[in-house]
JSON list of C-alpha atoms in Angstrom, two decimals:
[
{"chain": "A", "resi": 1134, "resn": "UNK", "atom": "CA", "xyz": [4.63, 13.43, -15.71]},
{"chain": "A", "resi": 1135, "resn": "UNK", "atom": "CA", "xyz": [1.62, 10.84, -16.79]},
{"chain": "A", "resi": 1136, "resn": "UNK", "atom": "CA", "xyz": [1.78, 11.56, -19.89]},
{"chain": "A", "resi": 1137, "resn": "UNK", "atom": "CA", "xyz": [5.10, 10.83, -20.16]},
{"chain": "A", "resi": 1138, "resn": "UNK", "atom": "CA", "xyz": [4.73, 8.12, -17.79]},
{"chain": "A", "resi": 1139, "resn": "UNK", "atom": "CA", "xyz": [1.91, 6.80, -20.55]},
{"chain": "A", "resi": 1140, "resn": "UNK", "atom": "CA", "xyz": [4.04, 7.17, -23.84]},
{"chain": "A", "resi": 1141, "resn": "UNK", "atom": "CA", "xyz": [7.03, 5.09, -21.65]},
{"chain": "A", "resi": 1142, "resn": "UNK", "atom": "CA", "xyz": [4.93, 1.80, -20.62]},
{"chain": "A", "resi": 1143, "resn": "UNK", "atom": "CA", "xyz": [4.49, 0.43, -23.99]},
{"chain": "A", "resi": 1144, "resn": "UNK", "atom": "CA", "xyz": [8.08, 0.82, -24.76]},
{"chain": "A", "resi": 1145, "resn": "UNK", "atom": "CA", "xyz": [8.83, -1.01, -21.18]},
{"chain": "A", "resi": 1146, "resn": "UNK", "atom": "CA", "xyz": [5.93, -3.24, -22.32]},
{"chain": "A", "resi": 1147, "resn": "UNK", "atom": "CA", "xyz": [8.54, -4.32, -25.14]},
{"chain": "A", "resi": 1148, "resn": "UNK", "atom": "CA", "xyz": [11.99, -3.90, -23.95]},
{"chain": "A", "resi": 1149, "resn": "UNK", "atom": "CA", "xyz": [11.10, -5.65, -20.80]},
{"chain": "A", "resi": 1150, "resn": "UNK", "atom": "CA", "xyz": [7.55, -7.60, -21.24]},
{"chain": "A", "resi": 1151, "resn": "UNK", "atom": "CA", "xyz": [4.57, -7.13, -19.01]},
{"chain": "A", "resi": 1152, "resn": "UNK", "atom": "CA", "xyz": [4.96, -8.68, -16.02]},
{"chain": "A", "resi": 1153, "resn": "UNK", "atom": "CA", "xyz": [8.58, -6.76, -15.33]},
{"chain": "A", "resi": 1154, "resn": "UNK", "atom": "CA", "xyz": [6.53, -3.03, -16.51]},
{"chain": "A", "resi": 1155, "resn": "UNK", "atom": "CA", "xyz": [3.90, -4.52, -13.76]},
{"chain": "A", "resi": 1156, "resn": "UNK", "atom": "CA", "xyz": [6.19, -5.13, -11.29]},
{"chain": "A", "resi": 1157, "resn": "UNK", "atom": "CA", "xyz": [8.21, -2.33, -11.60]},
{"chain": "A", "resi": 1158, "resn": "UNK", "atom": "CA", "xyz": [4.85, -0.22, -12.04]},
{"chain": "A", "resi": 1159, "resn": "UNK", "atom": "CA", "xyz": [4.05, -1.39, -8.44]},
{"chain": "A", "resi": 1160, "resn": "UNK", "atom": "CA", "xyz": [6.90, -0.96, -6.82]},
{"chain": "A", "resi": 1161, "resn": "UNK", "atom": "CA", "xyz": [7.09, 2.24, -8.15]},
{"chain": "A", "resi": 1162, "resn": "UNK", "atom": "CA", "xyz": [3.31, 2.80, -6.09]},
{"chain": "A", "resi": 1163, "resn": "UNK", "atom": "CA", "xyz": [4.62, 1.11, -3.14]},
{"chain": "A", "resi": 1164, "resn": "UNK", "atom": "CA", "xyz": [7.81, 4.06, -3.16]},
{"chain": "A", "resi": 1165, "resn": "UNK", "atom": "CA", "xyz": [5.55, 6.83, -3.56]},
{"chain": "A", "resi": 1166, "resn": "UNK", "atom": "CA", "xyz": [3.36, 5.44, -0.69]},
{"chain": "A", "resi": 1167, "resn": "UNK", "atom": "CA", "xyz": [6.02, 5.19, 1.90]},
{"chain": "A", "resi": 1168, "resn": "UNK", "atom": "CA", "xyz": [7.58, 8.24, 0.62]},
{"chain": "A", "resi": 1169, "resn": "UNK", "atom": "CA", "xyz": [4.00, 10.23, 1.04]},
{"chain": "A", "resi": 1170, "resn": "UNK", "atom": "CA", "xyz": [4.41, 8.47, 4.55]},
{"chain": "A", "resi": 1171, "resn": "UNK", "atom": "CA", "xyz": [7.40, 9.67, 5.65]},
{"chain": "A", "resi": 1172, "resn": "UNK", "atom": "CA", "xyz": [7.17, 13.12, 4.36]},
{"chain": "A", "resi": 1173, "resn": "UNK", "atom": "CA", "xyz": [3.46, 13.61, 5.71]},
{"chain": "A", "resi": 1174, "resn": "UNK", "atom": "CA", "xyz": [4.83, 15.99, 8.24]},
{"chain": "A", "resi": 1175, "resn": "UNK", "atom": "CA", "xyz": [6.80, 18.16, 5.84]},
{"chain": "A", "resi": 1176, "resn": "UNK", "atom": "CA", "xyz": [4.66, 21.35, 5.06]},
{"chain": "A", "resi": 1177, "resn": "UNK", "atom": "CA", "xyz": [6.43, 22.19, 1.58]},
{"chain": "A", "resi": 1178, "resn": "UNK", "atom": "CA", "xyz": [5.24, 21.62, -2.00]},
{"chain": "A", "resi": 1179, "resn": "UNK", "atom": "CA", "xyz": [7.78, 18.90, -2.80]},
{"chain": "A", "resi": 1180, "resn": "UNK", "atom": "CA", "xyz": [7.34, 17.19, -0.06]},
{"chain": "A", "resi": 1181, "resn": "UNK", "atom": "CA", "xyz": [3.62, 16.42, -1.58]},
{"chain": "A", "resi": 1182, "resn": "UNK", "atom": "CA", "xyz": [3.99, 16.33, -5.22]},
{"chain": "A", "resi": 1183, "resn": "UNK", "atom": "CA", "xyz": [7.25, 14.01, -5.68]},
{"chain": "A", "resi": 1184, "resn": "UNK", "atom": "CA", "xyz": [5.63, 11.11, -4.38]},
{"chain": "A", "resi": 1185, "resn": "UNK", "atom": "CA", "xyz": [2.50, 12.08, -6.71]},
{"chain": "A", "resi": 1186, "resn": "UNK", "atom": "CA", "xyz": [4.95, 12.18, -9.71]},
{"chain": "A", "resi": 1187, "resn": "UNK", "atom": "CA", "xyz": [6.48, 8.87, -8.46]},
{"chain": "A", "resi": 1188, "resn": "UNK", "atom": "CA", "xyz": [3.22, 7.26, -8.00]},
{"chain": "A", "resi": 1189, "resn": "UNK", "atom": "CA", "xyz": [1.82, 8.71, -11.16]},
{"chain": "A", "resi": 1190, "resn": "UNK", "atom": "CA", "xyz": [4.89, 6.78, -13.25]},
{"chain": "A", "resi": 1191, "resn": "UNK", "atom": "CA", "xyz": [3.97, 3.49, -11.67]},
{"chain": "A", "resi": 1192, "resn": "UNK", "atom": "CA", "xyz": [0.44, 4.08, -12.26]},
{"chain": "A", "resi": 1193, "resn": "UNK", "atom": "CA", "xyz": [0.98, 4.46, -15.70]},
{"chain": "A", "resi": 1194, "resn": "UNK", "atom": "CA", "xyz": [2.48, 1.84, -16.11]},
{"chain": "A", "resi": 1195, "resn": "UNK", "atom": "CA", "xyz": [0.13, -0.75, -13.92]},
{"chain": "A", "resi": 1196, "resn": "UNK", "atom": "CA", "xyz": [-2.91, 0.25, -15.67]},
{"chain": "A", "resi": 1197, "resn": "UNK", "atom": "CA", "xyz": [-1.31, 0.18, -19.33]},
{"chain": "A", "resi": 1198, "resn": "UNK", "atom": "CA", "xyz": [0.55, -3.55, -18.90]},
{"chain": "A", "resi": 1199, "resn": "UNK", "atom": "CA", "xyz": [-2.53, -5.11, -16.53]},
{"chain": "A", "resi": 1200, "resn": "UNK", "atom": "CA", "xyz": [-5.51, -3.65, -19.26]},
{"chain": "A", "resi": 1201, "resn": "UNK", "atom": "CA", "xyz": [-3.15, -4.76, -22.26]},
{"chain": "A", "resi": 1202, "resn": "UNK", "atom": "CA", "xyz": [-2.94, -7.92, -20.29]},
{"chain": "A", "resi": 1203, "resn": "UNK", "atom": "CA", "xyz": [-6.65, -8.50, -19.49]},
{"chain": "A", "resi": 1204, "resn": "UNK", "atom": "CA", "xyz": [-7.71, -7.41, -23.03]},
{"chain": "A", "resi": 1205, "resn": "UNK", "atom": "CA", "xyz": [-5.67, -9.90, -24.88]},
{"chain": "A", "resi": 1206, "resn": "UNK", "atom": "CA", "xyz": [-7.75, -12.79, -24.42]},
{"chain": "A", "resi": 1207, "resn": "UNK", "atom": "CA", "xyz": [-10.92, -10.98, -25.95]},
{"chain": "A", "resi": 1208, "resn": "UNK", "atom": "CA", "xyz": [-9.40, -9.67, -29.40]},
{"chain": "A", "resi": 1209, "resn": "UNK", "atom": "CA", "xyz": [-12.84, -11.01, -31.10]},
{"chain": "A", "resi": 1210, "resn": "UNK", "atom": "CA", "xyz": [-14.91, -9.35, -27.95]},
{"chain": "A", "resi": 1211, "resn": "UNK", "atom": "CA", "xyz": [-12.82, -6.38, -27.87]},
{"chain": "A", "resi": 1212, "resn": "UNK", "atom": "CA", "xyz": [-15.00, -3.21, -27.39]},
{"chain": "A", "resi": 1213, "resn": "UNK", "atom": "CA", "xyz": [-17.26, -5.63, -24.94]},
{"chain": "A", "resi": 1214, "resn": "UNK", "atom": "CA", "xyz": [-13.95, -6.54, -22.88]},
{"chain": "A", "resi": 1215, "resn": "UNK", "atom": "CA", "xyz": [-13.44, -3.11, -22.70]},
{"chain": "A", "resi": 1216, "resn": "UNK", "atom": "CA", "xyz": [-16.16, -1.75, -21.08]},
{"chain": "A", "resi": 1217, "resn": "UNK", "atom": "CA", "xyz": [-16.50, -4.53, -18.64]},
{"chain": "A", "resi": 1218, "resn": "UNK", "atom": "CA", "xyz": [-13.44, -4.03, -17.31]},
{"chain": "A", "resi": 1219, "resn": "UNK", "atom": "CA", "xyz": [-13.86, 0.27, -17.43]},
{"chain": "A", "resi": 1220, "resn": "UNK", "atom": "CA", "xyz": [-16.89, -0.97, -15.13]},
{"chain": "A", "resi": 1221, "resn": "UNK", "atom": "CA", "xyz": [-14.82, -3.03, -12.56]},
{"chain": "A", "resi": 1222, "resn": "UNK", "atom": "CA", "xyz": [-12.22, 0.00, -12.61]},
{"chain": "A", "resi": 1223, "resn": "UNK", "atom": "CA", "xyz": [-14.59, 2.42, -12.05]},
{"chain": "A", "resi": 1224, "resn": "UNK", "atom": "CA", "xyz": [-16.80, 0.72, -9.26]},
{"chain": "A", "resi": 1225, "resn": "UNK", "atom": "CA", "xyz": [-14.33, -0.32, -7.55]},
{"chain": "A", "resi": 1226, "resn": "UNK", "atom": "CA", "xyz": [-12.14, 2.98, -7.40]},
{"chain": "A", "resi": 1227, "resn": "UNK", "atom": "CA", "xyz": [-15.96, 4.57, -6.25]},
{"chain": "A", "resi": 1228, "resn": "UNK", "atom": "CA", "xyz": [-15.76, 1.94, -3.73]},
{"chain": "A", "resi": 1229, "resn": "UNK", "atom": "CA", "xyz": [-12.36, 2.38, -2.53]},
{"chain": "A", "resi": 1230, "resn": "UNK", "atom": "CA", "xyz": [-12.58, 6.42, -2.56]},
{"chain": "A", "resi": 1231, "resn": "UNK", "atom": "CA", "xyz": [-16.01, 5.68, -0.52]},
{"chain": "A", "resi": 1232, "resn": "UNK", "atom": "CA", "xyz": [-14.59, 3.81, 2.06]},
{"chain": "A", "resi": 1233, "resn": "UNK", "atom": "CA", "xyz": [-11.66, 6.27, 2.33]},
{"chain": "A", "resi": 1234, "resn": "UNK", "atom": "CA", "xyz": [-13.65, 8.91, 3.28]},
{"chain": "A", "resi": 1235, "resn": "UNK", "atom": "CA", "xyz": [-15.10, 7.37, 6.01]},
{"chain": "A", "resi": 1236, "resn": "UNK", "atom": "CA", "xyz": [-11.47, 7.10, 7.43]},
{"chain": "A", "resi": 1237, "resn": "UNK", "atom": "CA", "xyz": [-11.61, 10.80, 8.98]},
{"chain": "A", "resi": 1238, "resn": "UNK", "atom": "CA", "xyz": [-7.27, 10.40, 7.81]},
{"chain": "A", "resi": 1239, "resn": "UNK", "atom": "CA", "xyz": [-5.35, 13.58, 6.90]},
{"chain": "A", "resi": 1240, "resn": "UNK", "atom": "CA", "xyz": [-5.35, 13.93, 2.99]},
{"chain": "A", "resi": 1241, "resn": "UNK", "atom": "CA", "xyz": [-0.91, 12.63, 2.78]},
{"chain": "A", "resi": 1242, "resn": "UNK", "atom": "CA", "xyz": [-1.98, 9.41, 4.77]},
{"chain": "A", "resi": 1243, "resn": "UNK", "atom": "CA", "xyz": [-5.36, 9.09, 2.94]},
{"chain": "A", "resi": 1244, "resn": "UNK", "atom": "CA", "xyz": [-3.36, 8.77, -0.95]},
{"chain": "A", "resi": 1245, "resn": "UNK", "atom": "CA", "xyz": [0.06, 6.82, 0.94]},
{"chain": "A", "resi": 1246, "resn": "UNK", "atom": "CA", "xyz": [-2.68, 3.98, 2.07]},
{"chain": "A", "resi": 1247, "resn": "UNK", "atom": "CA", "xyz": [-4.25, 3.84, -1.21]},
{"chain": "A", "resi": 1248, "resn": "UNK", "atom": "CA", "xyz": [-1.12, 3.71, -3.01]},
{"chain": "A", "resi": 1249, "resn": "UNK", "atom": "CA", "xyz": [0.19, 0.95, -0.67]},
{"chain": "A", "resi": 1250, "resn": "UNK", "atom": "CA", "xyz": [-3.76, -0.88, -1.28]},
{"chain": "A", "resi": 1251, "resn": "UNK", "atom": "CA", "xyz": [-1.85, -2.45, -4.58]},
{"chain": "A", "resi": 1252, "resn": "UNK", "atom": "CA", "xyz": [0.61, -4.53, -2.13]},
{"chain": "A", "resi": 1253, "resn": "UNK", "atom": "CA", "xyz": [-1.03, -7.61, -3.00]},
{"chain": "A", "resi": 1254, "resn": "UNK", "atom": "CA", "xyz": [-0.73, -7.03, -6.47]},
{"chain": "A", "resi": 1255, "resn": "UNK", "atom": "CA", "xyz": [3.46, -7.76, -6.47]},
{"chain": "A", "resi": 1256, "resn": "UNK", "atom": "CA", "xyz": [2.79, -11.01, -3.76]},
{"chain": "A", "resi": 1257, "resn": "UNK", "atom": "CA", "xyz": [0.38, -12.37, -6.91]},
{"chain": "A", "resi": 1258, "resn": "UNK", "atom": "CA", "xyz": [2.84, -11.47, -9.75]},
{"chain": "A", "resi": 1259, "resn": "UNK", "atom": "CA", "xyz": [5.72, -12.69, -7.82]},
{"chain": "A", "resi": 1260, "resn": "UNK", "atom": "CA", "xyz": [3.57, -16.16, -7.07]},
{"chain": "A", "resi": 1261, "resn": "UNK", "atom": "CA", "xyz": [3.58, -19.14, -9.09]},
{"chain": "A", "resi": 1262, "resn": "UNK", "atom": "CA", "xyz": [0.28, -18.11, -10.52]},
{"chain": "A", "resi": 1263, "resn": "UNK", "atom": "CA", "xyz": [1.23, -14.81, -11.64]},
{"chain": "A", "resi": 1264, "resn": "UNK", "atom": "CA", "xyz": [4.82, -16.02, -13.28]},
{"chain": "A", "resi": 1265, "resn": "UNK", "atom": "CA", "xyz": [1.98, -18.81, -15.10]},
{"chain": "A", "resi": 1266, "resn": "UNK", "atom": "CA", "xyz": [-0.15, -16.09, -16.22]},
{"chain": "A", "resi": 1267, "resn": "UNK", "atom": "CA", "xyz": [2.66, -13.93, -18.27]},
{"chain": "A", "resi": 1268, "resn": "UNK", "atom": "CA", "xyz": [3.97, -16.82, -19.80]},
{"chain": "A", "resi": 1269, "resn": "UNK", "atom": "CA", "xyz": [5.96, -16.44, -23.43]},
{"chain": "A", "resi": 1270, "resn": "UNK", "atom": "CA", "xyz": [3.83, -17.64, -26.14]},
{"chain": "A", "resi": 1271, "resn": "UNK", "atom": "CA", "xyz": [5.52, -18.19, -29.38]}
]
């Protein structure tokens, strides 16, 4: 499901430009949250791995637009740009898996919070500031 999730975005990317993929990439996250939510108590298979699959498809698609996005800038700085922001992604998934475990919550409500944690994410895109930022440049 990521991979096809991952071979999709940059066709979204184009039919629909980055800030709709990103939106749509988080709302897709938000879904699979309150989905994983809802279905906590179900003891079957499905009841775990659809919100997965869901959430996998609109992580795919986040990380693809937003790194596209925060690469663009840097074209002469590329491989730099790169690794900077591998660091940030890194540390701070280490930081948010770190603090997770210390939250003694069952493993469903453990991945539904962090795939609700990108909530803030579609209050910026949908704010004046995020509509600035994905402006069409000719």
């Amino acid at each position: 499901m990521n991979i096809i999730a991952c071979l999709t975005a940059p066709k979204c990317m184009d039919a629909f430009g980055t800030r709709t993929t990103l939106i749509s990439g988080v709302l897709l996250m938000l879904f699979a949250g309150v989905m994983m939510l809802l279905l906590a108590n179900t003891a079957q298979a499905w009841a775990f791995m659809t919100p997965i699959f869901v959430s996998s498809v609109g992580f795919a698609w986040v990380l693809g637009s937003a790194a596209g996005k925060a690469l663009a800038p840097f074209g002469d700085k590329a491989g730099t740009a790169a690794a900077l922001l591998g660091l940030f992604q890194m540390s701070g998934s280490g930081l948010v898996v770190g603090l997770m475990q210390r939250a003694n919550l069952e493993p469903q409500h453990m991945i539904a919070v962090q795939m609700l944690l990108v909530a803030p994410a579609l209050f910026i895109l949908l704010s004046k500031v995020g509509k600035a930022w994905h402006k069409v440049t000719v």
